[in-house]
Structures are given as structure tokens and as C-alpha cells.
PDB file of C-alpha atoms and ligand atoms in Angstrom:
ATOM      1  CA  MET A   1      29.748 -11.951  11.385  1.00  0.00           C
ATOM      2  CA  PRO A   2      26.931 -11.732  13.630  1.00  0.00           C
ATOM      3  CA  ASP A   3      25.722  -8.300  15.929  1.00  0.00           C
ATOM      4  CA  GLU A   4      25.522  -9.357  19.486  1.00  0.00           C
ATOM      5  CA  ARG A   5      23.765  -6.635  20.116  1.00  0.00           C
ATOM      6  CA  THR A   6      21.196  -8.324  18.417  1.00  0.00           C
ATOM      7  CA  THR A   7      21.427 -10.953  18.344  1.00  0.00           C
ATOM      8  CA  PRO A   8      20.365 -13.252  21.603  1.00  0.00           C
ATOM      9  CA  ARG A   9      23.567 -15.750  22.513  1.00  0.00           C
ATOM     10  CA  GLY A  10      22.972 -19.486  22.330  1.00  0.00           C
ATOM     11  CA  ARG A  11      22.231 -21.917  25.036  1.00  0.00           C
ATOM     12  CA  PHE A  12      24.774 -24.349  25.902  1.00  0.00           C
ATOM     13  CA  ILE A  13      24.191 -27.434  27.196  1.00  0.00           C
ATOM     14  CA  THR A  14      25.721 -30.034  28.220  1.00  0.00           C
ATOM     15  CA  LEU A  15      25.061 -34.005  29.033  1.00  0.00           C
ATOM     16  CA  GLU A  16      28.065 -35.650  31.782  1.00  0.00           C
ATOM     17  CA  GLY A  17      28.365 -38.660  33.379  1.00  0.00           C
ATOM     18  CA  GLY A  18      30.301 -41.680  33.930  1.00  0.00           C
ATOM     19  CA  GLU A  19      31.128 -44.078  30.969  1.00  0.00           C
ATOM     20  CA  GLY A  20      28.163 -46.438  29.158  1.00  0.00           C
ATOM     21  CA  VAL A  21      25.384 -44.258  31.535  1.00  0.00           C
ATOM     22  CA  GLY A  22      23.365 -43.553  28.206  1.00  0.00           C
ATOM     23  CA  LYS A  23      25.097 -40.183  27.956  1.00  0.00           C
ATOM     24  CA  SER A  24      25.181 -40.822  23.650  1.00  0.00           C
ATOM     25  CA  THR A  25      21.672 -42.156  23.228  1.00  0.00           C
ATOM     26  CA  ASN A  26      20.159 -39.674  25.145  1.00  0.00           C
ATOM     27  CA  LEU A  27      22.160 -36.524  23.756  1.00  0.00           C
ATOM     28  CA  ALA A  28      19.922 -37.502  20.465  1.00  0.00           C
ATOM     29  CA  LEU A  29      16.645 -37.076  22.161  1.00  0.00           C
ATOM     30  CA  VAL A  30      17.444 -33.760  23.617  1.00  0.00           C
ATOM     31  CA  VAL A  31      18.940 -32.629  20.153  1.00  0.00           C
ATOM     32  CA  ASP A  32      15.653 -33.421  18.458  1.00  0.00           C
ATOM     33  CA  HIS A  33      13.696 -31.896  21.059  1.00  0.00           C
ATOM     34  CA  LEU A  34      14.878 -28.212  20.758  1.00  0.00           C
ATOM     35  CA  ARG A  35      15.139 -28.641  16.785  1.00  0.00           C
ATOM     36  CA  ALA A  36      11.451 -29.821  17.250  1.00  0.00           C
ATOM     37  CA  CYS A  37      10.995 -26.351  19.950  1.00  0.00           C
ATOM     38  CA  GLY A  38      12.576 -25.090  16.262  1.00  0.00           C
ATOM     39  CA  HIS A  39      15.993 -23.743  17.453  1.00  0.00           C
ATOM     40  CA  GLU A  40      19.210 -24.429  15.511  1.00  0.00           C
ATOM     41  CA  VAL A  41      21.143 -26.859  18.023  1.00  0.00           C
ATOM     42  CA  VAL A  42      24.668 -28.340  17.127  1.00  0.00           C
ATOM     43  CA  ALA A  43      25.269 -31.337  18.784  1.00  0.00           C
ATOM     44  CA  THR A  44      28.941 -32.047  19.777  1.00  0.00           C
ATOM     45  CA  ARG A  45      30.783 -33.960  22.430  1.00  0.00           C
ATOM     46  CA  GLU A  46      34.143 -33.582  24.582  1.00  0.00           C
ATOM     47  CA  PRO A  47      37.165 -33.985  24.088  1.00  0.00           C
ATOM     48  CA  GLY A  48      36.753 -33.711  19.834  1.00  0.00           C
ATOM     49  CA  GLY A  49      34.231 -32.256  18.480  1.00  0.00           C
ATOM     50  CA  THR A  50      36.499 -30.742  15.680  1.00  0.00           C
ATOM     51  CA  PRO A  51      39.050 -32.372  13.751  1.00  0.00           C
ATOM     52  CA  ARG A  52      42.344 -31.278  15.091  1.00  0.00           C
ATOM     53  CA  ALA A  53      40.252 -31.148  18.768  1.00  0.00           C
ATOM     54  CA  GLU A  54      39.327 -35.225  17.534  1.00  0.00           C
ATOM     55  CA  ALA A  55      42.993 -35.939  16.844  1.00  0.00           C
ATOM     56  CA  MET A  56      43.860 -35.128  20.270  1.00  0.00           C
ATOM     57  CA  ARG A  57      41.010 -37.235  21.736  1.00  0.00           C
ATOM     58  CA  ARG A  58      42.434 -39.932  19.698  1.00  0.00           C
ATOM     59  CA  LEU A  59      45.826 -39.157  22.066  1.00  0.00           C
ATOM     60  CA  LEU A  60      43.929 -39.183  25.213  1.00  0.00           C
ATOM     61  CA  LEU A  61      42.230 -42.905  24.459  1.00  0.00           C
ATOM     62  CA  ASP A  62      44.355 -44.726  22.812  1.00  0.00           C
ATOM     63  CA  PRO A  63      45.569 -47.219  25.485  1.00  0.00           C
ATOM     64  CA  ASP A  64      48.976 -46.457  26.883  1.00  0.00           C
ATOM     65  CA  GLY A  65      51.891 -48.885  25.287  1.00  0.00           C
ATOM     66  CA  GLU A  66      55.442 -48.741  26.373  1.00  0.00           C
ATOM     67  CA  GLU A  67      54.825 -44.268  27.654  1.00  0.00           C
ATOM     68  CA  PRO A  68      52.171 -43.429  29.467  1.00  0.00           C
ATOM     69  CA  LEU A  69      50.717 -40.312  29.280  1.00  0.00           C
ATOM     70  CA  ASP A  70      51.752 -38.642  32.043  1.00  0.00           C
ATOM     71  CA  GLN A  71      48.687 -37.076  34.348  1.00  0.00           C
ATOM     72  CA  ASP A  72      49.217 -33.560  33.794  1.00  0.00           C
ATOM     73  CA  ALA A  73      50.009 -34.977  29.617  1.00  0.00           C
ATOM     74  CA  GLU A  74      46.372 -35.246  30.167  1.00  0.00           C
ATOM     75  CA  LEU A  75      44.791 -32.428  31.122  1.00  0.00           C
ATOM     76  CA  LEU A  76      46.580 -30.276  29.277  1.00  0.00           C
ATOM     77  CA  LEU A  77      45.284 -32.246  26.511  1.00  0.00           C
ATOM     78  CA  VAL A  78      42.316 -32.217  27.649  1.00  0.00           C
ATOM     79  CA  PHE A  79      42.405 -27.993  27.576  1.00  0.00           C
ATOM     80  CA  ALA A  80      43.884 -27.886  24.579  1.00  0.00           C
ATOM     81  CA  ALA A  81      41.345 -29.818  22.873  1.00  0.00           C
ATOM     82  CA  ARG A  82      38.335 -27.770  24.280  1.00  0.00           C
ATOM     83  CA  ALA A  83      40.456 -24.575  23.906  1.00  0.00           C
ATOM     84  CA  GLN A  84      40.058 -25.735  20.018  1.00  0.00           C
ATOM     85  CA  HIS A  85      36.896 -26.824  20.108  1.00  0.00           C
ATOM     86  CA  LEU A  86      35.627 -23.457  21.859  1.00  0.00           C
ATOM     87  CA  ALA A  87      37.278 -21.332  19.413  1.00  0.00           C
ATOM     88  CA  ARG A  88      35.953 -23.145  15.988  1.00  0.00           C
ATOM     89  CA  VAL A  89      32.808 -24.378  17.035  1.00  0.00           C
ATOM     90  CA  ILE A  90      30.775 -24.277  20.368  1.00  0.00           C
ATOM     91  CA  ARG A  91      31.470 -19.490  21.056  1.00  0.00           C
ATOM     92  CA  PRO A  92      30.810 -19.043  16.892  1.00  0.00           C
ATOM     93  CA  ALA A  93      27.785 -21.325  17.158  1.00  0.00           C
ATOM     94  CA  LEU A  94      26.541 -19.130  20.571  1.00  0.00           C
ATOM     95  CA  ALA A  95      27.205 -15.780  18.748  1.00  0.00           C
ATOM     96  CA  ARG A  96      24.542 -16.449  15.874  1.00  0.00           C
ATOM     97  CA  GLY A  97      21.956 -17.858  18.631  1.00  0.00           C
ATOM     98  CA  ALA A  98      22.477 -21.810  17.738  1.00  0.00           C
ATOM     99  CA  TRP A  99      22.155 -24.345  20.715  1.00  0.00           C
ATOM    100  CA  VAL A 100      24.688 -26.037  21.488  1.00  0.00           C
ATOM    101  CA  VAL A 101      24.270 -29.733  23.078  1.00  0.00           C
ATOM    102  CA  CYS A 102      27.620 -31.281  23.601  1.00  0.00           C
ATOM    103  CA  ASP A 103      28.602 -34.642  25.212  1.00  0.00           C
ATOM    104  CA  ARG A 104      30.587 -34.104  28.026  1.00  0.00           C
ATOM    105  CA  PHE A 105      32.451 -31.081  29.301  1.00  0.00           C
ATOM    106  CA  THR A 106      34.260 -29.087  31.927  1.00  0.00           C
ATOM    107  CA  ASP A 107      32.171 -30.826  34.483  1.00  0.00           C
ATOM    108  CA  ALA A 108      34.211 -34.582  32.875  1.00  0.00           C
ATOM    109  CA  THR A 109      37.643 -32.907  33.504  1.00  0.00           C
ATOM    110  CA  TYR A 110      37.072 -32.477  37.473  1.00  0.00           C
ATOM    111  CA  ALA A 111      35.199 -35.855  37.881  1.00  0.00           C
ATOM    112  CA  TYR A 112      38.268 -37.875  35.438  1.00  0.00           C
ATOM    113  CA  GLN A 113      41.399 -35.695  35.821  1.00  0.00           C
ATOM    114  CA  GLY A 114      40.001 -33.984  39.328  1.00  0.00           C
ATOM    115  CA  GLY A 115      38.390 -37.401  41.289  1.00  0.00           C
ATOM    116  CA  GLY A 116      39.688 -39.998  39.173  1.00  0.00           C
ATOM    117  CA  ARG A 117      43.673 -38.711  38.411  1.00  0.00           C
ATOM    118  CA  GLY A 118      43.539 -36.540  41.963  1.00  0.00           C
ATOM    119  CA  ILE A 119      44.735 -33.527  40.407  1.00  0.00           C
ATOM    120  CA  GLU A 120      43.719 -30.893  42.738  1.00  0.00           C
ATOM    121  CA  ALA A 121      40.687 -28.981  41.602  1.00  0.00           C
ATOM    122  CA  ALA A 122      41.932 -25.551  42.031  1.00  0.00           C
ATOM    123  CA  ARG A 123      44.575 -26.421  38.970  1.00  0.00           C
ATOM    124  CA  ILE A 124      41.862 -27.489  36.704  1.00  0.00           C
ATOM    125  CA  ALA A 125      39.640 -24.020  37.755  1.00  0.00           C
ATOM    126  CA  GLU A 126      43.313 -22.197  36.738  1.00  0.00           C
ATOM    127  CA  LEU A 127      42.989 -23.819  33.130  1.00  0.00           C
ATOM    128  CA  GLU A 128      39.492 -23.630  33.297  1.00  0.00           C
ATOM    129  CA  ALA A 129      39.644 -19.834  33.175  1.00  0.00           C
ATOM    130  CA  PHE A 130      42.373 -19.701  31.317  1.00  0.00           C
ATOM    131  CA  VAL A 131      40.615 -21.371  28.474  1.00  0.00           C
ATOM    132  CA  GLN A 132      37.098 -20.672  29.093  1.00  0.00           C
ATOM    133  CA  GLN A 133      36.883 -16.913  29.877  1.00  0.00           C
ATOM    134  CA  GLY A 134      33.706 -17.119  31.708  1.00  0.00           C
ATOM    135  CA  LEU A 135      31.725 -19.052  29.642  1.00  0.00           C
ATOM    136  CA  THR A 136      29.357 -22.072  31.281  1.00  0.00           C
ATOM    137  CA  PRO A 137      27.204 -24.631  29.804  1.00  0.00           C
ATOM    138  CA  ASP A 138      23.636 -22.867  30.752  1.00  0.00           C
ATOM    139  CA  LEU A 139      22.498 -26.473  31.635  1.00  0.00           C
ATOM    140  CA  THR A 140      23.971 -29.867  33.030  1.00  0.00           C
ATOM    141  CA  LEU A 141      21.536 -33.124  32.465  1.00  0.00           C
ATOM    142  CA  LEU A 142      23.875 -35.423  34.540  1.00  0.00           C
ATOM    143  CA  LEU A 143      23.254 -39.382  34.342  1.00  0.00           C
ATOM    144  CA  ASP A 144      23.911 -40.909  37.216  1.00  0.00           C
ATOM    145  CA  MET A 145      23.929 -44.628  37.770  1.00  0.00           C
ATOM    146  CA  PRO A 146      26.165 -47.181  40.720  1.00  0.00           C
ATOM    147  CA  MET A 147      29.164 -47.820  37.951  1.00  0.00           C
ATOM    148  CA  ALA A 148      28.515 -51.510  38.080  1.00  0.00           C
ATOM    149  CA  ALA A 149      25.306 -51.752  35.923  1.00  0.00           C
ATOM    150  CA  ALA A 150      26.992 -49.115  34.161  1.00  0.00           C
ATOM    151  CA  GLN A 151      29.830 -51.532  33.427  1.00  0.00           C
ATOM    152  CA  ARG A 152      27.573 -54.082  32.298  1.00  0.00           C
ATOM    153  CA  ARG A 153      25.881 -52.248  30.164  1.00  0.00           C
ATOM    154  CA  LEU A 154      29.278 -51.007  28.599  1.00  0.00           C
ATOM    155  CA  GLU A 155      30.626 -54.883  28.617  1.00  0.00           C
ATOM    156  CA  GLY A 156      26.764 -56.001  26.296  1.00  0.00           C
ATOM    157  CA  ARG A 157      27.653 -52.964  23.926  1.00  0.00           C
ATOM    158  CA  LEU A 158      31.584 -54.055  23.997  1.00  0.00           C
ATOM    159  CA  LYS A 159      30.628 -57.461  23.117  1.00  0.00           C
ATOM    160  CA  GLY A 160      27.970 -56.224  20.215  1.00  0.00           C
ATOM    161  CA  GLN A 161      30.258 -54.220  18.377  1.00  0.00           C
ATOM    162  CA  GLY A 162      33.267 -56.192  19.472  1.00  0.00           C
ATOM    163  CA  GLY A 163      35.050 -52.968  20.356  1.00  0.00           C
ATOM    164  CA  GLU A 164      38.542 -52.657  22.557  1.00  0.00           C
ATOM    165  CA  ARG A 165      38.488 -50.609  25.780  1.00  0.00           C
ATOM    166  CA  ASP A 166      39.916 -47.305  25.697  1.00  0.00           C
ATOM    167  CA  ARG A 167      42.494 -45.799  28.145  1.00  0.00           C
ATOM    168  CA  PHE A 168      39.757 -44.547  30.682  1.00  0.00           C
ATOM    169  CA  GLU A 169      37.898 -47.851  30.351  1.00  0.00           C
ATOM    170  CA  ARG A 170      40.667 -49.947  31.460  1.00  0.00           C
ATOM    171  CA  GLU A 171      40.236 -48.121  34.728  1.00  0.00           C
ATOM    172  CA  ARG A 172      39.610 -49.911  38.029  1.00  0.00           C
ATOM    173  CA  GLY A 173      36.434 -50.045  39.591  1.00  0.00           C
ATOM    174  CA  THR A 174      37.223 -47.659  42.634  1.00  0.00           C
ATOM    175  CA  PHE A 175      38.936 -44.593  39.397  1.00  0.00           C
ATOM    176  CA  PHE A 176      35.055 -45.087  38.372  1.00  0.00           C
ATOM    177  CA  GLU A 177      33.956 -44.772  41.867  1.00  0.00           C
ATOM    178  CA  ALA A 178      35.675 -41.741  42.310  1.00  0.00           C
ATOM    179  CA  VAL A 179      34.684 -39.943  38.789  1.00  0.00           C
ATOM    180  CA  ARG A 180      30.687 -40.509  40.405  1.00  0.00           C
ATOM    181  CA  GLN A 181      30.860 -39.321  43.337  1.00  0.00           C
ATOM    182  CA  ALA A 182      33.006 -36.459  42.734  1.00  0.00           C
ATOM    183  CA  TYR A 183      30.472 -35.622  39.553  1.00  0.00           C
ATOM    184  CA  LEU A 184      27.822 -35.956  42.517  1.00  0.00           C
ATOM    185  CA  ALA A 185      29.619 -33.644  44.346  1.00  0.00           C
ATOM    186  CA  ARG A 186      29.497 -30.198  41.416  1.00  0.00           C
ATOM    187  CA  ALA A 187      26.020 -31.088  41.352  1.00  0.00           C
ATOM    188  CA  GLU A 188      25.371 -30.444  44.813  1.00  0.00           C
ATOM    189  CA  ALA A 189      27.385 -27.668  44.775  1.00  0.00           C
ATOM    190  CA  ALA A 190      25.717 -25.808  41.061  1.00  0.00           C
ATOM    191  CA  PRO A 191      22.302 -26.970  41.801  1.00  0.00           C
ATOM    192  CA  GLU A 192      20.788 -24.190  39.732  1.00  0.00           C
ATOM    193  CA  ARG A 193      23.171 -25.344  36.275  1.00  0.00           C
ATOM    194  CA  MET A 194      23.110 -29.219  37.505  1.00  0.00           C
ATOM    195  CA  VAL A 195      19.676 -31.503  37.294  1.00  0.00           C
ATOM    196  CA  VAL A 196      20.880 -35.043  38.153  1.00  0.00           C
ATOM    197  CA  ILE A 197      18.664 -37.537  36.399  1.00  0.00           C
ATOM    198  CA  ASP A 198      18.557 -41.213  37.870  1.00  0.00           C
ATOM    199  CA  ALA A 199      20.251 -43.512  34.735  1.00  0.00           C
ATOM    200  CA  GLY A 200      19.546 -46.805  35.650  1.00  0.00           C
ATOM    201  CA  ALA A 201      15.798 -47.354  35.476  1.00  0.00           C
ATOM    202  CA  GLY A 202      14.942 -48.817  31.904  1.00  0.00           C
ATOM    203  CA  LEU A 203      15.658 -46.348  28.976  1.00  0.00           C
ATOM    204  CA  ALA A 204      11.943 -45.107  28.585  1.00  0.00           C
ATOM    205  CA  ALA A 205      11.913 -43.735  31.872  1.00  0.00           C
ATOM    206  CA  VAL A 206      15.171 -42.130  32.235  1.00  0.00           C
ATOM    207  CA  GLN A 207      13.894 -39.934  28.989  1.00  0.00           C
ATOM    208  CA  ALA A 208      10.575 -39.026  29.857  1.00  0.00           C
ATOM    209  CA  GLU A 209      12.700 -37.727  33.636  1.00  0.00           C
ATOM    210  CA  LEU A 210      14.847 -35.582  31.408  1.00  0.00           C
ATOM    211  CA  LEU A 211      12.112 -34.128  29.266  1.00  0.00           C
ATOM    212  CA  ALA A 212      10.193 -33.594  31.793  1.00  0.00           C
ATOM    213  CA  ARG A 213      13.014 -32.195  33.529  1.00  0.00           C
ATOM    214  CA  LEU A 214      14.543 -29.932  30.048  1.00  0.00           C
ATOM    215  CA  ASP A 215      11.321 -28.948  29.470  1.00  0.00           C
ATOM    216  CA  GLU A 216      11.428 -27.677  33.427  1.00  0.00           C
ATOM    217  CA  ARG A 217      13.843 -25.210  32.140  1.00  0.00           C
ATOM    218  CA  LEU A 218      12.859 -23.965  28.011  1.00  0.00           C
ATOM    219  CA  GLU A 219       9.556 -23.091  30.267  1.00  0.00           C
ATOM    220  CA  ALA A 220      11.614 -20.619  32.763  1.00  0.00           C
ATOM    221  CA  TRP A 221      13.985 -19.751  30.197  1.00  0.00           C
ATOM    222  CA  SER A 222      11.060 -18.926  27.735  1.00  0.00           C
TER     223      SER A 222
HETATM  224  N1  Z5A B   1      37.626 -37.241  29.695  1.00  0.00           N
HETATM  225  C1  Z5A B   1      38.222 -36.669  30.393  1.00  0.00           C
HETATM  226  O1  Z5A B   1      38.764 -37.941  30.979  1.00  0.00           O
HETATM  227  N2  Z5A B   1      38.119 -35.240  30.241  1.00  0.00           N
HETATM  228  C2  Z5A B   1      37.311 -34.657  29.905  1.00  0.00           C
HETATM  229  O2  Z5A B   1      37.264 -33.801  30.417  1.00  0.00           O
HETATM  230  C3  Z5A B   1      36.843 -35.240  28.812  1.00  0.00           C
HETATM  231  C4  Z5A B   1      36.251 -36.758  28.405  1.00  0.00           C
HETATM  232  C5  Z5A B   1      35.294 -34.261  28.232  1.00  0.00           C
HETATM  233  C6  Z5A B   1      36.252 -39.815  26.381  1.00  0.00           C
HETATM  234  O3  Z5A B   1      34.659 -39.969  27.022  1.00  0.00           O
HETATM  235  C7  Z5A B   1      36.343 -40.824  27.221  1.00  0.00           C
HETATM  236  O4  Z5A B   1      37.457 -38.617  27.871  1.00  0.00           O
HETATM  237  C8  Z5A B   1      35.783 -40.322  28.730  1.00  0.00           C
HETATM  238  C9  Z5A B   1      35.974 -39.935  29.858  1.00  0.00           C
HETATM  239  C10 Z5A B   1      37.668 -39.090  29.542  1.00  0.00           C
HETATM  240  N3  Z5A B   1      36.041 -41.897  29.435  1.00  0.00           N
HETATM  241  N4  Z5A B   1      35.852 -42.880  29.951  1.00  0.00           N
HETATM  242  N5  Z5A B   1      34.975 -43.718  30.240  1.00  0.00           N
HETATM  243  P1  Z5A B   1      32.603 -40.622  25.641  1.00  0.00           P
HETATM  244  O5  Z5A B   1      31.634 -39.931  26.624  1.00  0.00           O
HETATM  245  O6  Z5A B   1      33.632 -40.947  24.393  1.00  0.00           O
HETATM  246  O7  Z5A B   1      33.715 -42.156  26.749  1.00  0.00           O
HETATM  247  P2  Z5A B   1      32.153 -43.178  27.808  1.00  0.00           P
HETATM  248  O8  Z5A B   1      31.503 -42.658  28.266  1.00  0.00           O
HETATM  249  O9  Z5A B   1      32.900 -43.886  27.595  1.00  0.00           O
HETATM  250  O10 Z5A B   1      31.269 -43.220  26.312  1.00  0.00           O
HETATM  251  P3  Z5A B   1      30.085 -44.019  26.101  1.00  0.00           P
HETATM  252  O11 Z5A B   1      30.535 -45.386  26.343  1.00  0.00           O
HETATM  253  O12 Z5A B   1      29.781 -43.212  24.667  1.00  0.00           O
HETATM  254  O13 Z5A B   1      28.609 -44.323  26.915  1.00  0.00           O
HETATM  255  P4  Z5A B   1      27.651 -43.104  26.963  1.00  0.00           P
HETATM  256  O14 Z5A B   1      27.632 -42.037  25.574  1.00  0.00           O
HETATM  257  O15 Z5A B   1      26.944 -42.713  28.237  1.00  0.00           O
HETATM  258  O16 Z5A B   1      26.882 -44.390  26.726  1.00  0.00           O
HETATM  259  P5  Z5A B   1      25.478 -45.059  25.243  1.00  0.00           P
HETATM  260  O17 Z5A B   1      26.479 -45.323  23.895  1.00  0.00           O
HETATM  261  O18 Z5A B   1      24.665 -43.860  25.182  1.00  0.00           O
HETATM  262  O19 Z5A B   1      24.857 -45.813  26.437  1.00  0.00           O
HETATM  263  C11 Z5A B   1      26.154 -47.561  26.065  1.00  0.00           C
HETATM  264  C12 Z5A B   1      25.106 -48.832  26.270  1.00  0.00           C
HETATM  265  O20 Z5A B   1      23.750 -48.627  27.046  1.00  0.00           O
HETATM  266  C13 Z5A B   1      24.290 -48.514  24.653  1.00  0.00           C
HETATM  267  O21 Z5A B   1      24.575 -49.570  24.336  1.00  0.00           O
HETATM  268  C14 Z5A B   1      23.229 -48.360  24.735  1.00  0.00           C
HETATM  269  O22 Z5A B   1      21.838 -48.416  23.919  1.00  0.00           O
HETATM  270  C15 Z5A B   1      22.400 -48.878  26.277  1.00  0.00           C
HETATM  271  N6  Z5A B   1      21.437 -48.211  26.905  1.00  0.00           N
HETATM  272  C16 Z5A B   1      21.925 -46.623  27.312  1.00  0.00           C
HETATM  273  N7  Z5A B   1      20.514 -45.474  28.143  1.00  0.00           N
HETATM  274  C17 Z5A B   1      19.682 -47.130  28.324  1.00  0.00           C
HETATM  275  C18 Z5A B   1      19.136 -47.367  29.471  1.00  0.00           C
HETATM  276  N8  Z5A B   1      18.286 -47.081  29.955  1.00  0.00           N
HETATM  277  N9  Z5A B   1      18.440 -48.743  29.771  1.00  0.00           N
HETATM  278  C19 Z5A B   1      19.154 -50.246  29.400  1.00  0.00           C
HETATM  279  N10 Z5A B   1      20.591 -49.672  28.043  1.00  0.00           N
HETATM  280  C20 Z5A B   1      20.538 -48.210  27.604  1.00  0.00           C
END
């Protein structure tokens, strides 16, 4: 085990936003940038990040068949996957001084299960406190753009890959608008942690803004 007195904890960075805003695309950029700065970086995602947590992800994303997933069960599954991910990947990495870059984390729960499904924030906060024991991201890059434009990007990708829509991608426009507003409200409430990036611009412009904001934070941490 690393000695907590001599090994500085690594930094925990998350990427958030609605579907199709470019989280996966930009996660690769963030990871490459941090590695070029000399950090050990663990790139991961939620729900998932370990074999068992990925199995829970499949339960969450499989389209509803004859038995729709109850929304409380959905919330608990999200946090069950998170508990596994924290125990097996995130906490050990941070403890040995590695940096963790994660595609979605608990802000997604407040946005999707809170904003989208209408579950009370206080109930989500109880599970957050139980599972995370005070561990929160050091920086969250929130990629934001109008829902309709993100949907068009996703359509393009689905056509290209011939993929099927998952349980969330089958939701209505009002669900995604509520998700977006919940994300923006969280960013407004935590401006020191959450940085909003305009994800609707072309990729080069989005990435230039993202790296500029990341570098500001790296400078502040150094
Ligand atoms: N979920 C939840 O409910 N509660 C929780 O607590 C958590 C998650 C953690 C799976 O997440 C689902 O889990 C998610 C919420 C739920 N469902 N939804 N919706 P996910 O992250 O795997 O699902 P996703 O948001 O659908 O991810 P995605 O489809 O992979 O989107 P993305 O990563 O944001 O986008 P991308 O793949 O990087 O880019 C999409 C396309 O746009 C692609 O073709 C790119 O080449 C293109 N792109 C990217 N940026 C640009 C720019 N700037 N211009 C033009 N084109 C671009």
C-alpha cells in the first residue's frame, strides 16, 4: 500500500454533459495532455470501469423489454456500480498518486436520475454520502450544447456504426432538456469545481477552449 503521508493524492477529473456532446472524444484529449505533463493517468468511465460495474452498466442500458427498470432500482444500480468502481479503480489510483479522468460521475446522477427522472436531490445526496465518503472530483468539465444539435451528432454516429439506441437514448426530448438544465444548475452552484465548455462549436474550437481551461487549473494546482 502507498504511504498516505508521503504519496500526494492524485487529482480526480470528470467530464460531463448530455449524450453526444463529445465526452468520449474529449476525454482522450485530456488524458493525452495530462500524460504529456508527466502524470500517470487512469482513464475510466461510469457507469462501469470494472468488469462487475460494466455488467451493471449493461443492466442499466439494455432497452426495457417486458420488465421496465424501476427508477429507484436504476438509482441504486448507478450507485452500486459506483461503489465497485471507487473500491477497485478510483480510490487505489488516487492513493498511489495517479490522476483519474472519468467519463461521467455523480453529476450525471443528479442530472439523469434527478433532473430527468425527478428523484429528489436529497435522496441522491444520501447515497452520494454513503458511497463516496466525501470523495468528489477536483475538476469537472461540463460540455454543454443545445440538445437538438447533440441529437444530430448522435444520429450521425448511430448511422455510421449501425448501432441501436440504449435505454436512455430512447427517452423523449423533454427528458434531455431536463438533464441539461440540471447540469447547468449544478455548474452554477459549484463554479469553483465545474467549468462549462461550449460544446456546440467545431471540434478544434471546443478542444482549444477545453485545454485552455484545463491549463488554468493545472497552473493553480502547481
Ligand atoms: N447515466 C445515468 O443515468 N446516471 C449516472 O449516474 C451515470 C450515467 C454515470 C451512458 O452514458 C448512460 O448512462 C447515459 C446516462 C446514464 N445515457 N445517456 N444518454 P454514456 O456516457 O456512455 O452515454 P452517452 O452520453 O450517450 O455517450 P456518448 O454517446 O458516447 O456521447 P459522448 O461521449 O458525449 O460523445 P462522443 O462519442 O465523443 O461524440 C459524439 C459524436 O459527435 C461523435 O461522432 C464525434 O466524432 C462527434 N463530435 C464530438 N465533438 C464534436 C464537435 N465539437 N463537432 C462535431 N462533431 C463532434
